[in-house]
PDB file of C-alpha atoms in Angstrom:
ATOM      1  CA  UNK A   1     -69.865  53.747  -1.855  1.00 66.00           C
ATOM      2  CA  UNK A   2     -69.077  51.222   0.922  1.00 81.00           C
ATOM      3  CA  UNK A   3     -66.490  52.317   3.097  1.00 90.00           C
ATOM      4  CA  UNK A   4     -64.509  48.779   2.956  1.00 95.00           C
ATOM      5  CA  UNK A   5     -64.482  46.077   0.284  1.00 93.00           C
ATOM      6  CA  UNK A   6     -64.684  42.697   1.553  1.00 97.00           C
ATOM      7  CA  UNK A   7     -62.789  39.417  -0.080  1.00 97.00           C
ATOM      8  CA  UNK A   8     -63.558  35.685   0.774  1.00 97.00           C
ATOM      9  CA  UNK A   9     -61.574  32.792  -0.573  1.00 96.00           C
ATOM     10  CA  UNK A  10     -63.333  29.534  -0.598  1.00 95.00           C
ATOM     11  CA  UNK A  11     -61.108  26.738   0.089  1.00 89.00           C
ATOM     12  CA  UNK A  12     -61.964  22.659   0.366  1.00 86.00           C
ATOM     13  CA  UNK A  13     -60.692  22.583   3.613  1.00 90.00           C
ATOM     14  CA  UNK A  14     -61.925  26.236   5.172  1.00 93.00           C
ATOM     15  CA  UNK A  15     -62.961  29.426   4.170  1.00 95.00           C
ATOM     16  CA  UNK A  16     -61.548  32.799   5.050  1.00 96.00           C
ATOM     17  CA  UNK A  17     -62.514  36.696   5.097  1.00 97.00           C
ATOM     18  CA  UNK A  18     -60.736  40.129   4.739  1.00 97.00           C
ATOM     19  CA  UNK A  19     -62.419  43.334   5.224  1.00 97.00           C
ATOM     20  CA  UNK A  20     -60.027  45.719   3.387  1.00 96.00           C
ATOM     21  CA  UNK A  21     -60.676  49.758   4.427  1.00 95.00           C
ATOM     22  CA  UNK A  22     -61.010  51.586   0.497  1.00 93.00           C
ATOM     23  CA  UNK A  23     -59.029  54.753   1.389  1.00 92.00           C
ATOM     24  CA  UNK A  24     -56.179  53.270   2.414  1.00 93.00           C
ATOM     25  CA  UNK A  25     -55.867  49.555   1.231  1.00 92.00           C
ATOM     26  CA  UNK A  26     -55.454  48.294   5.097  1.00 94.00           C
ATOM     27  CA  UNK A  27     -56.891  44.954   6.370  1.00 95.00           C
ATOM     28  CA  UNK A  28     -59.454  45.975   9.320  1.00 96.00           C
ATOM     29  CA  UNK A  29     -60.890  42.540   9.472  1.00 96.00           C
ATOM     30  CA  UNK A  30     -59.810  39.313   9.174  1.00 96.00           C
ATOM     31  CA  UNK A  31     -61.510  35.141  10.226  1.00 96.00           C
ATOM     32  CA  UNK A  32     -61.310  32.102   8.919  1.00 95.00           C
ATOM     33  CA  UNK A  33     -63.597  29.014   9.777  1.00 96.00           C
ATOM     34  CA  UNK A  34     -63.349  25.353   8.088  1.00 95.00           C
ATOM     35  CA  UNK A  35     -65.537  24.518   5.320  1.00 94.00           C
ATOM     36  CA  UNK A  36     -66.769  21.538   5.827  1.00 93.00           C
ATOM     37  CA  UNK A  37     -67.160  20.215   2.227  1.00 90.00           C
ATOM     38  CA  UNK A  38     -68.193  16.941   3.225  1.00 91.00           C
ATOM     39  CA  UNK A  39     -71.234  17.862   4.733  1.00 95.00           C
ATOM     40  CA  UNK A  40     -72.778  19.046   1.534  1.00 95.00           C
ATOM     41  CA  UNK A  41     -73.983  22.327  -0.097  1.00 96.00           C
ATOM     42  CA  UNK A  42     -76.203  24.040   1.596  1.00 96.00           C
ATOM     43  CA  UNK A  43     -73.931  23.493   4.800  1.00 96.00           C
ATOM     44  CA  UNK A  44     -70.853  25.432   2.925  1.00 96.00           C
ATOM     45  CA  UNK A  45     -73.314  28.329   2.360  1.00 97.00           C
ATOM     46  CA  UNK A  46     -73.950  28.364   5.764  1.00 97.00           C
ATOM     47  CA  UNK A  47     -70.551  28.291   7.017  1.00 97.00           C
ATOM     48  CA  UNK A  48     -70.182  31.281   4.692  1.00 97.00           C
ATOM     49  CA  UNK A  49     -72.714  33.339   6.055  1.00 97.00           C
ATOM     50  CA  UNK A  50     -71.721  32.418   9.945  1.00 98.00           C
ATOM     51  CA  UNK A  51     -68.093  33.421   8.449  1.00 98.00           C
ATOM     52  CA  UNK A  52     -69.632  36.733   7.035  1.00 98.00           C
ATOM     53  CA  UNK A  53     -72.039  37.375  10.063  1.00 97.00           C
ATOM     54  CA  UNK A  54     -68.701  37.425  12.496  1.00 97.00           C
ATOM     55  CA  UNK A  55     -67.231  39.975  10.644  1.00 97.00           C
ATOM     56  CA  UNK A  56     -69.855  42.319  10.082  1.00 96.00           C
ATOM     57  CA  UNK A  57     -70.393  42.157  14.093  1.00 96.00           C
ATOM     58  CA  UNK A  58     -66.493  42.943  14.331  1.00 95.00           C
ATOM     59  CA  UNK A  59     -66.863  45.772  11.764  1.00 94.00           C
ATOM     60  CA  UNK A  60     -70.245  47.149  12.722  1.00 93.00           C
ATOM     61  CA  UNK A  61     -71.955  46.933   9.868  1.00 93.00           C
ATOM     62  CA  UNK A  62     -72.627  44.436   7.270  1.00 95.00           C
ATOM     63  CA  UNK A  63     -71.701  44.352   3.042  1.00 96.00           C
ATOM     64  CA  UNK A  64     -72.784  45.577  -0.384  1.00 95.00           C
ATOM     65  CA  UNK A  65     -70.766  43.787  -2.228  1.00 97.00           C
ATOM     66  CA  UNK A  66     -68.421  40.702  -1.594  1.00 98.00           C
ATOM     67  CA  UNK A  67     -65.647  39.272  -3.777  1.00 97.00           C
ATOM     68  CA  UNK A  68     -65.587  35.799  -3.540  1.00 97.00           C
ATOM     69  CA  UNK A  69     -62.098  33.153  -4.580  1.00 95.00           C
ATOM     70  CA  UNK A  70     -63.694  30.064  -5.882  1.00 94.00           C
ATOM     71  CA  UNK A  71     -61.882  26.182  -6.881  1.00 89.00           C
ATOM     72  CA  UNK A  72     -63.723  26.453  -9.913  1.00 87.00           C
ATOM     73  CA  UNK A  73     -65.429  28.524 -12.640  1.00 89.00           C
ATOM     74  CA  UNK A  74     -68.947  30.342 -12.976  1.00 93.00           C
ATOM     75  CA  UNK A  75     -69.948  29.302 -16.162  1.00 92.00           C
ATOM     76  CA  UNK A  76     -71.192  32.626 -17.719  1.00 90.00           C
ATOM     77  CA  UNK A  77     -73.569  30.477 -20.107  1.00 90.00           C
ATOM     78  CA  UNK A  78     -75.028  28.678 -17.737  1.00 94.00           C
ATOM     79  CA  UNK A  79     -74.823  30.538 -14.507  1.00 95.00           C
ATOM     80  CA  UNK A  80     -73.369  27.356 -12.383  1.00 96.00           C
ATOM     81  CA  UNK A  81     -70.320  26.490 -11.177  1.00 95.00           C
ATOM     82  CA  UNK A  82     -67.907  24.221 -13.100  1.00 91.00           C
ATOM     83  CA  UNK A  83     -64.545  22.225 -12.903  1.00 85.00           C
ATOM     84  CA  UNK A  84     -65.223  22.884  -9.087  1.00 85.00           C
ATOM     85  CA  UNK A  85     -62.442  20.021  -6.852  1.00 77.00           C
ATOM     86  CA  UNK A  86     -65.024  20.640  -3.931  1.00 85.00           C
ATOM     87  CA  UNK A  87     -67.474  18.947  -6.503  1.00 88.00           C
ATOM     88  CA  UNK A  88     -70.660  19.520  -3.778  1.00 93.00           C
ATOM     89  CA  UNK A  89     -70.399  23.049  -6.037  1.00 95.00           C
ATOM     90  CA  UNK A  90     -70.496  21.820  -9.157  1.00 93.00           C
ATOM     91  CA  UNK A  91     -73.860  22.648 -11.075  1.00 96.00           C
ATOM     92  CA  UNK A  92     -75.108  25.117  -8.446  1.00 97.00           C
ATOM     93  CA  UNK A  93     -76.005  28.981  -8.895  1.00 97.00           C
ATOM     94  CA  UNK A  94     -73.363  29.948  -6.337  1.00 97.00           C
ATOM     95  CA  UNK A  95     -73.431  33.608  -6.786  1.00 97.00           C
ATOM     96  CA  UNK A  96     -77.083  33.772  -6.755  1.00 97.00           C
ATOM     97  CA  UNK A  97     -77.592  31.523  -4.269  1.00 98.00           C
ATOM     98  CA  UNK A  98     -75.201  33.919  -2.315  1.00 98.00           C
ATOM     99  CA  UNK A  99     -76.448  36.980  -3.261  1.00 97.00           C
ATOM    100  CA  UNK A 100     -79.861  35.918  -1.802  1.00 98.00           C
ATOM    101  CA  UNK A 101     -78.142  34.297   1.431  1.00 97.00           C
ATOM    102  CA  UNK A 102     -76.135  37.566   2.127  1.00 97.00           C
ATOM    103  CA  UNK A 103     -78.122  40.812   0.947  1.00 97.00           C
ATOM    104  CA  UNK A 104     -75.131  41.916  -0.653  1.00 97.00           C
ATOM    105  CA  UNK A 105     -74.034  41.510  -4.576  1.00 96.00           C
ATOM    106  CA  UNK A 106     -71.760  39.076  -5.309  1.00 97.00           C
ATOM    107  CA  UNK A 107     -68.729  38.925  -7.181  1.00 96.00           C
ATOM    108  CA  UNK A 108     -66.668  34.870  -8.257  1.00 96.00           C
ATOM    109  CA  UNK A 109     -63.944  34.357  -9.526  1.00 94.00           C
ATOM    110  CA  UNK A 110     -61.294  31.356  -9.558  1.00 92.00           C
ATOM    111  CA  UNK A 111     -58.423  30.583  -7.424  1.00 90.00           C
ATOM    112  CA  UNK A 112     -55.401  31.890 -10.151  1.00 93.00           C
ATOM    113  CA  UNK A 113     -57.657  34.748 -11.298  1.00 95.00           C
ATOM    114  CA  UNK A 114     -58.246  36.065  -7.559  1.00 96.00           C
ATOM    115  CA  UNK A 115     -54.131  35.363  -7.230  1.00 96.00           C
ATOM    116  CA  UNK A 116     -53.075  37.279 -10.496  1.00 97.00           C
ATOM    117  CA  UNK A 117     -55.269  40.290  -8.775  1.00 97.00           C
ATOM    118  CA  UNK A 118     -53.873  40.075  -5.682  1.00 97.00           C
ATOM    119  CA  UNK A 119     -50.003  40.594  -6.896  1.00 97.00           C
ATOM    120  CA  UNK A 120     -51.512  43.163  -8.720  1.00 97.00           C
ATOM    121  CA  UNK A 121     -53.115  45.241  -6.583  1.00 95.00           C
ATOM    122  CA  UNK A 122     -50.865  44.348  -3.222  1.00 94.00           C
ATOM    123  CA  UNK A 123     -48.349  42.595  -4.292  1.00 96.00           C
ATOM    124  CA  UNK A 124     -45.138  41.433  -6.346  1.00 97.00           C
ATOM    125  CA  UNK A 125     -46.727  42.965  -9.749  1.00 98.00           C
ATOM    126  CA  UNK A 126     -47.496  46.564  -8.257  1.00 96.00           C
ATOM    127  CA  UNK A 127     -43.894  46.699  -6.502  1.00 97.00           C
ATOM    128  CA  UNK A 128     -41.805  46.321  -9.616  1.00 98.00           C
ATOM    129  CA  UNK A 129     -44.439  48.370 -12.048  1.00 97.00           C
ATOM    130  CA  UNK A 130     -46.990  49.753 -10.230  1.00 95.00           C
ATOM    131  CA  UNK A 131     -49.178  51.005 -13.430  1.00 95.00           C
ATOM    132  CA  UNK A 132     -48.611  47.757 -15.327  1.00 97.00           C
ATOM    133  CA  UNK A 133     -51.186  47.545 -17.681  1.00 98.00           C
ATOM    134  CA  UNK A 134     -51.296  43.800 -18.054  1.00 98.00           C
ATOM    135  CA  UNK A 135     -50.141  41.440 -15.387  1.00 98.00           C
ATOM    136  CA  UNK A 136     -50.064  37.614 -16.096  1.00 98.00           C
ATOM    137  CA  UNK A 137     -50.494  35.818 -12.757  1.00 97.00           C
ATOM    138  CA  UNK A 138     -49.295  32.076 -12.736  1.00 97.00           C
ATOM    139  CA  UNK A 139     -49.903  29.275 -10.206  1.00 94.00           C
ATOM    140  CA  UNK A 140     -47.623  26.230 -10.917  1.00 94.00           C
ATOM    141  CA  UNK A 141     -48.232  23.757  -8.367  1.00 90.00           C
ATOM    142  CA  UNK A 142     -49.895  20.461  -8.567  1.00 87.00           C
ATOM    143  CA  UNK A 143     -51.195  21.546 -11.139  1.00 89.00           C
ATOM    144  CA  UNK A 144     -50.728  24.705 -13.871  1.00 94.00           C
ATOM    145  CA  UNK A 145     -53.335  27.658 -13.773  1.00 91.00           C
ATOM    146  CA  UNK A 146     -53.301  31.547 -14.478  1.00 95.00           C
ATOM    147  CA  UNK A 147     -55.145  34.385 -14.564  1.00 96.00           C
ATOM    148  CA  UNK A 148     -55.090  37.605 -16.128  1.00 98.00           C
ATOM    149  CA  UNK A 149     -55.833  40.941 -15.124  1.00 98.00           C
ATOM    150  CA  UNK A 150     -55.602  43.976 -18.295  1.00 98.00           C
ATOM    151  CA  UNK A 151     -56.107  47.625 -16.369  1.00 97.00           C
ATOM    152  CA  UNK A 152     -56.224  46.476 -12.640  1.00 95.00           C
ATOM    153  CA  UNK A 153     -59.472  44.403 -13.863  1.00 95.00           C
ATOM    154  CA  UNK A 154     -59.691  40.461 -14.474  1.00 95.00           C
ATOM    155  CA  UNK A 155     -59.785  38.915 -17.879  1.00 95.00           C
ATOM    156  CA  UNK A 156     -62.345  36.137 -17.641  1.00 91.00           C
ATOM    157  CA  UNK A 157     -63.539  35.647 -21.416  1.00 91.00           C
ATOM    158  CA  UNK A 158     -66.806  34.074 -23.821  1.00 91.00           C
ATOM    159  CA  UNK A 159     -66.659  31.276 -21.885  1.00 87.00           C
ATOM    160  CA  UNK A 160     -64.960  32.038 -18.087  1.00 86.00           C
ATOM    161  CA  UNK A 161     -62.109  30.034 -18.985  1.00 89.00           C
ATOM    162  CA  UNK A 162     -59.447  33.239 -19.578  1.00 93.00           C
ATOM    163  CA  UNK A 163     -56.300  32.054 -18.375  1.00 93.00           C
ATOM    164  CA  UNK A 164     -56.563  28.407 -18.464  1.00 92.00           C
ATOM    165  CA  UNK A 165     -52.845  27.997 -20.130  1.00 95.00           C
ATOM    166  CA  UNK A 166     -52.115  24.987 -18.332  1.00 94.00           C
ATOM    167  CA  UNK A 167     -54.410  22.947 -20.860  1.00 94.00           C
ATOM    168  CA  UNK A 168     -52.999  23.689 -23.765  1.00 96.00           C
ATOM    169  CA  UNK A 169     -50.922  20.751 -25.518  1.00 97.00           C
ATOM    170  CA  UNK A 170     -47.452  21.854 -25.342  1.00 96.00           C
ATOM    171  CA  UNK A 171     -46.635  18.000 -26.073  1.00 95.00           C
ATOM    172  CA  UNK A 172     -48.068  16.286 -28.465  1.00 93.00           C
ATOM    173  CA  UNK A 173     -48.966  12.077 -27.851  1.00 90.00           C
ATOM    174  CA  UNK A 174     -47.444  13.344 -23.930  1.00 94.00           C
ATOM    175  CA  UNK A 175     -48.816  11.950 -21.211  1.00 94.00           C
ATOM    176  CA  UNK A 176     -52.351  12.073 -20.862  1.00 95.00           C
ATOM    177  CA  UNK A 177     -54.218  14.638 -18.326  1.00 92.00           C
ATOM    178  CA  UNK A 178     -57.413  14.848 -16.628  1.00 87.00           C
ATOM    179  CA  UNK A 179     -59.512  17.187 -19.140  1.00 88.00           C
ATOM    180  CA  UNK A 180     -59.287  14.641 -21.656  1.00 91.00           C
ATOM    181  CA  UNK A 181     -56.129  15.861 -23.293  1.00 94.00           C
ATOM    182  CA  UNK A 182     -52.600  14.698 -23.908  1.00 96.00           C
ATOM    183  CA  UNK A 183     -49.415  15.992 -23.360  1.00 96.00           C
ATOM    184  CA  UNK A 184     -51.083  19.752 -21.598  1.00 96.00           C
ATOM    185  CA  UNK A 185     -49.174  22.309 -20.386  1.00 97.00           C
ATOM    186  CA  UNK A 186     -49.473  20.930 -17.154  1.00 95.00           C
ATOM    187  CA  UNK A 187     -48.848  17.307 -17.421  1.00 96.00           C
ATOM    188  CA  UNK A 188     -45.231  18.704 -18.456  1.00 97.00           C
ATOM    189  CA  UNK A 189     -44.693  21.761 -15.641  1.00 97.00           C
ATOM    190  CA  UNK A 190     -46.369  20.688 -12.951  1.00 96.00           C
ATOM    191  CA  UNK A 191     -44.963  19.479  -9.881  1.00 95.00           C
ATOM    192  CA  UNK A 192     -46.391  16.664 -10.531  1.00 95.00           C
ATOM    193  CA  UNK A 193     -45.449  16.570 -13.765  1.00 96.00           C
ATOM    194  CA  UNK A 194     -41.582  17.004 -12.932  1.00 97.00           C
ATOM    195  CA  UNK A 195     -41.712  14.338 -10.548  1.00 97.00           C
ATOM    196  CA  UNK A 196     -43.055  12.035 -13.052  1.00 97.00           C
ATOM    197  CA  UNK A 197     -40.399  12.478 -15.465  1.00 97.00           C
ATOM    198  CA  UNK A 198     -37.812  12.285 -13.307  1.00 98.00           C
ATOM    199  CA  UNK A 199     -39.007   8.708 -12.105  1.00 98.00           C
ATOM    200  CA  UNK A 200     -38.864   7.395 -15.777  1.00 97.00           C
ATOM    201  CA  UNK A 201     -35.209   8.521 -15.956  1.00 97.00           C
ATOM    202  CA  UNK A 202     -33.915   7.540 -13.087  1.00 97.00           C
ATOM    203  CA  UNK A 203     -36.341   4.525 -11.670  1.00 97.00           C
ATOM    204  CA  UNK A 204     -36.656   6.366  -8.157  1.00 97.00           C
ATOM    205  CA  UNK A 205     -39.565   8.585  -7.104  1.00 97.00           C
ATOM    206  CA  UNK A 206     -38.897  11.281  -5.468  1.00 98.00           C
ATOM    207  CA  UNK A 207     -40.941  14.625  -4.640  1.00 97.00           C
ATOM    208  CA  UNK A 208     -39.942  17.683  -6.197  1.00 96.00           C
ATOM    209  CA  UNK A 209     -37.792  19.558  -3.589  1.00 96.00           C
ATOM    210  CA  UNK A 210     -35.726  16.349  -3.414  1.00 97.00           C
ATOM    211  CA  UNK A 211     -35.368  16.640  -7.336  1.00 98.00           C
ATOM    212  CA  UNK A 212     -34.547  20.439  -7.106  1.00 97.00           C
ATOM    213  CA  UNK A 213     -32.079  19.593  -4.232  1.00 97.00           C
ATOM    214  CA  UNK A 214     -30.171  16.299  -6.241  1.00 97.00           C
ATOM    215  CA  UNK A 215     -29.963  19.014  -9.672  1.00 97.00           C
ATOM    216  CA  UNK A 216     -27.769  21.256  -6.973  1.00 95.00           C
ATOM    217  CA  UNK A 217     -25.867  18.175  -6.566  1.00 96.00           C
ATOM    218  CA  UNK A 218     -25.766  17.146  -9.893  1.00 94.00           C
ATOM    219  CA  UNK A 219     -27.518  14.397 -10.487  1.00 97.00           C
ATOM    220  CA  UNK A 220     -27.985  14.202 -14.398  1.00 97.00           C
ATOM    221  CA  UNK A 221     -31.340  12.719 -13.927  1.00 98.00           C
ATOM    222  CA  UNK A 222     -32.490  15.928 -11.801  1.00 98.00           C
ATOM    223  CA  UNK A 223     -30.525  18.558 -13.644  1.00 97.00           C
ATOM    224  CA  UNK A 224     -32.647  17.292 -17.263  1.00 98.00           C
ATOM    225  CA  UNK A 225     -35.956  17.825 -15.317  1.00 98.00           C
ATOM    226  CA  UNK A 226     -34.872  21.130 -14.697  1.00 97.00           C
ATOM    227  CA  UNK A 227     -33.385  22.066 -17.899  1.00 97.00           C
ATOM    228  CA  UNK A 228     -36.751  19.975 -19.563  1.00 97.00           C
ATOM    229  CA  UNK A 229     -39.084  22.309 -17.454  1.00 97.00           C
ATOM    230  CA  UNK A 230     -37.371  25.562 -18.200  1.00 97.00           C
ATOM    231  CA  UNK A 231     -37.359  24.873 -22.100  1.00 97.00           C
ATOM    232  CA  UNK A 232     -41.665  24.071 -22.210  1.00 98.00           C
ATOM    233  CA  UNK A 233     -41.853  27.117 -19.807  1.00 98.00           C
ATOM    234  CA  UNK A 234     -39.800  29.236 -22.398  1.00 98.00           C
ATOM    235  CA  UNK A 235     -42.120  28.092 -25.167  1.00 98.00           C
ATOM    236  CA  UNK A 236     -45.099  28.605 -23.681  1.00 98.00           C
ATOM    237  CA  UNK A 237     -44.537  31.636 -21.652  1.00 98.00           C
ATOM    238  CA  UNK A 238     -43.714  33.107 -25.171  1.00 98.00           C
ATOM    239  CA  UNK A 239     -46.632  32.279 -26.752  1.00 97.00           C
ATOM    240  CA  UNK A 240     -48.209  33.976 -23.337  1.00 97.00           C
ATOM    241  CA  UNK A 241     -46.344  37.261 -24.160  1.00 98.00           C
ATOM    242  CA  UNK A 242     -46.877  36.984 -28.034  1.00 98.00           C
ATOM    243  CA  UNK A 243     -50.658  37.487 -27.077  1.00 97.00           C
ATOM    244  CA  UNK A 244     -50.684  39.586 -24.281  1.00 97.00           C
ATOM    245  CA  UNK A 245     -47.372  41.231 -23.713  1.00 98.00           C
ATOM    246  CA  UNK A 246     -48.052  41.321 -20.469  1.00 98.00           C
ATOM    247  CA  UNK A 247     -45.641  44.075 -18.241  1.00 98.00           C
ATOM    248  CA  UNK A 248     -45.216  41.511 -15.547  1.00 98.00           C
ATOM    249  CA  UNK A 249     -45.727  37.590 -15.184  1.00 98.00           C
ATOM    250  CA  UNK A 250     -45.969  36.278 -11.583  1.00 98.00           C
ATOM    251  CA  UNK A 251     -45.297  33.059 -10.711  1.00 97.00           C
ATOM    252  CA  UNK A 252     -46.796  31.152  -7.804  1.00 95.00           C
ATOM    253  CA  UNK A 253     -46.713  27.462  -6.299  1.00 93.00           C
ATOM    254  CA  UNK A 254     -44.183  24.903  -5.452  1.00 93.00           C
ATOM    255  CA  UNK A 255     -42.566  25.190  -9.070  1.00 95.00           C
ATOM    256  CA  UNK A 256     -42.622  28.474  -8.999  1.00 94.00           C
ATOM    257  CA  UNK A 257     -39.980  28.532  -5.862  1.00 94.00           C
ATOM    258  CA  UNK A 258     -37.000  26.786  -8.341  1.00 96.00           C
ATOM    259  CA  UNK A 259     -34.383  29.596  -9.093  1.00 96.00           C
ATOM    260  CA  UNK A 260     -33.558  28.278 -11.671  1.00 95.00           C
ATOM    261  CA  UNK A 261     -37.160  28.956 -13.852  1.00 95.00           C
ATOM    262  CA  UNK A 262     -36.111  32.504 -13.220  1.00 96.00           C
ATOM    263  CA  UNK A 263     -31.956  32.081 -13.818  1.00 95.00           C
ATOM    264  CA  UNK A 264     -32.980  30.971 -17.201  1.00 95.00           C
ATOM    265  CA  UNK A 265     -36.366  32.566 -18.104  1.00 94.00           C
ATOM    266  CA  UNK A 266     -34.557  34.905 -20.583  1.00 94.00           C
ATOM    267  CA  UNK A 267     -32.691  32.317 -22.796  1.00 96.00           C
ATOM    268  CA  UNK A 268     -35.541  29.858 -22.572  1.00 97.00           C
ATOM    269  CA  UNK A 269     -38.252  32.497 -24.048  1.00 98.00           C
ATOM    270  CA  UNK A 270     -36.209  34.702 -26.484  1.00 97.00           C
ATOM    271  CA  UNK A 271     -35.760  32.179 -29.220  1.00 97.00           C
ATOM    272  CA  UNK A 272     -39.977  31.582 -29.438  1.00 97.00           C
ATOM    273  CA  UNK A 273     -40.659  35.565 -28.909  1.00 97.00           C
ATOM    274  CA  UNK A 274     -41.658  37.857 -31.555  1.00 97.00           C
ATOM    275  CA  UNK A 275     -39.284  40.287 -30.320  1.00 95.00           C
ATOM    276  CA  UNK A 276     -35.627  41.080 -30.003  1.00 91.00           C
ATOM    277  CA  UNK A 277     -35.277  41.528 -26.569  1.00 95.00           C
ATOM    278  CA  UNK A 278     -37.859  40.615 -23.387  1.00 97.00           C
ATOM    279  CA  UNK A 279     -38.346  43.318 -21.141  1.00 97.00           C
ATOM    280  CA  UNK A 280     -41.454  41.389 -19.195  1.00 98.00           C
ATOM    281  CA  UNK A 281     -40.316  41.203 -15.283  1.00 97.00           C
ATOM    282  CA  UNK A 282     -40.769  37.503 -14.258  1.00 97.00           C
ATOM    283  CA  UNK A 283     -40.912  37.762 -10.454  1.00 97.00           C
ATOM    284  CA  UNK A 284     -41.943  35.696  -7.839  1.00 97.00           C
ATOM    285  CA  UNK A 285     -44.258  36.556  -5.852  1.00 97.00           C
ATOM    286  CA  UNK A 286     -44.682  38.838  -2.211  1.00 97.00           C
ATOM    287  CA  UNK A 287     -48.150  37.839  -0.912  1.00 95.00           C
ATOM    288  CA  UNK A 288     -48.273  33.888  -0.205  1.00 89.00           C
ATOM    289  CA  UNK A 289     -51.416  32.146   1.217  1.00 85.00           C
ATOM    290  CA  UNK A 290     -53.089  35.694   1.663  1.00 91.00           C
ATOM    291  CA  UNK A 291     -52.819  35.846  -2.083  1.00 94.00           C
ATOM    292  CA  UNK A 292     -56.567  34.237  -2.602  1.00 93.00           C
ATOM    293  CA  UNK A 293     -58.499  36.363  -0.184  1.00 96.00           C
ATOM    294  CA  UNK A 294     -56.493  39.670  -0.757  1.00 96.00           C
ATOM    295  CA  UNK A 295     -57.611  39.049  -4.830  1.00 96.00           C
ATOM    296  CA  UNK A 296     -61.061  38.400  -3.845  1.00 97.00           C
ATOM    297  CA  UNK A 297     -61.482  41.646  -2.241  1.00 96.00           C
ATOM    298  CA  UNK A 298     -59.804  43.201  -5.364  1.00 96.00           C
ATOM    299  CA  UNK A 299     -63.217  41.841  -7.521  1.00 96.00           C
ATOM    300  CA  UNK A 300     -65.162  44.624  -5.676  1.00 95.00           C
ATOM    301  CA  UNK A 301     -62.020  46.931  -5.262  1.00 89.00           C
TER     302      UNK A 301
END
């Protein structure tokens, strides 16, 4: 077995690695170098390999395996990359094509997936129950996403789509979102999403830390985006923990900063939960932007 396990998290905008040592879960190794997307394909791969090739020279020695964070899916059907925002990777074998490029096996998963690891293995998740046996990761940002990892392993499903909670309708005739949908998830709990409904109640657009700032100040406009997002969050975090009943649900991204999703988690869920109490820690969580590359390196862990 490989001394270290090595993590890469594949950004639009640039691409970083971590060389983790196995015995003692301790960074050795760690570069980042821009992507590039523009420039097409076959230049990203590149850029990867020159990213890899650096670090091996650090480390002395080169790969068997690398984990890699991805902005989209590896259709398992199909073996290509899908729902990819850097859309030069849409359609292409990435892990092969990798494999082949780096003489090393190759492991992809998407952004939430490698960040629902990460807490997992490093972070918020293994502080407050370190033998959880299901952690639900959440990143609620611009958009919604999750992952889901079930015995320190990720959940990725028939289809590779495990986790994608933030397109399910939680409103229905709601706004209408991207995948074709109306009223999702995450057309309702998105930053996005809470910035848009506060402009049709109030006239004013405003971005979301000004929102979370006027509810302090109670503006009635901001306090009912609050309250609005913490009752859809209850409801569908407790379908979430009628399926899984997961030990711990982390929650990442801009939204996922507002006390107040975490002040009134309890009494938002309970009344939707199959249960008489909720013993599920909701934390925040400890690991920030090293969250992607860190749950990379966990794929090969």
């Amino acid at each position: 077995m490989d001394r270290y396990y090595w993590g890469v998290d594949l950004g639009g905008t640039k691409i970083e690695c971590a060389v983790i040592e196995r015995s003692t879960d301790k960074c050795v190794v760690r570069e980042r170098i821009a992507t590039e997307s523009d420039q097409g394909y076959a230049h990203i791969l590149n850029q990867i390999k020159l990213l890899i090739d650096r670090c091996a020279e650090q480390l002395g020695q080169r790969p068997l395996a690398i984990g890699f964070g991805t902005p989209g899916t590896l259709d398992p059907q199909h073996g290509v990359m899908k729902n990819c925002n850097s859309t030069a990777l849409n359609n292409k074998p990435l892990d092969k094509d990798l494999s082949l490029l780096l003489n090393a096996k190759v492991v992809l998963a998407n952004d939430a997936n490698c960040f629902a690891l990460a807490e997992a293995h490093f972070g918020a998740a293994k502080r407050v129950k370190p033998h959880a046996e299901v952690v639900f990761g959440i990143i609620m940002g611009t958009g919604v996403g999750s992952g889901i990892v079930v015995n320190g392993k990720g959940l990725y499903g028939c289809h590779g789509i495990a986790g994608e909670w933030g397109h399910n309708v939680i409103e229905p005739n709601g706004a209408p979102c991207y995948c074709g949908q109306s009223g999702c998830l995450e057309t309702v709990i998105s930053g996005k999403g809470l910035e848009r409904f506060y402009c049709e109640q109030s006239g004013v657009a405003l971005s979301l830390p000004e929102i979370v700032a006027r509810a302090a100040d109670n503006d009635r406009h901001a306090q009912a985006t609050i309250a609005r997002m913490s009752h859809y969050f209850g409801i569908a975090a407790a379908q979430i923990i009628n399926v899984l009943d997961p030990d711990v649900i982390v929650i990442g991204g801009g939204v996922g900063n507002i006390d107040a999703l975490y002040q009134q988690a309890q009494q938002a869920i309970l009344p939707h939960l199959f249960n008489g109490e909720l013993n599920t820690q909701i934390v925040k969580p400890d690991l920030g932007d090293s969250a992607g590359v860190f749950g990379a390196a966990a794929l090969v862990k």
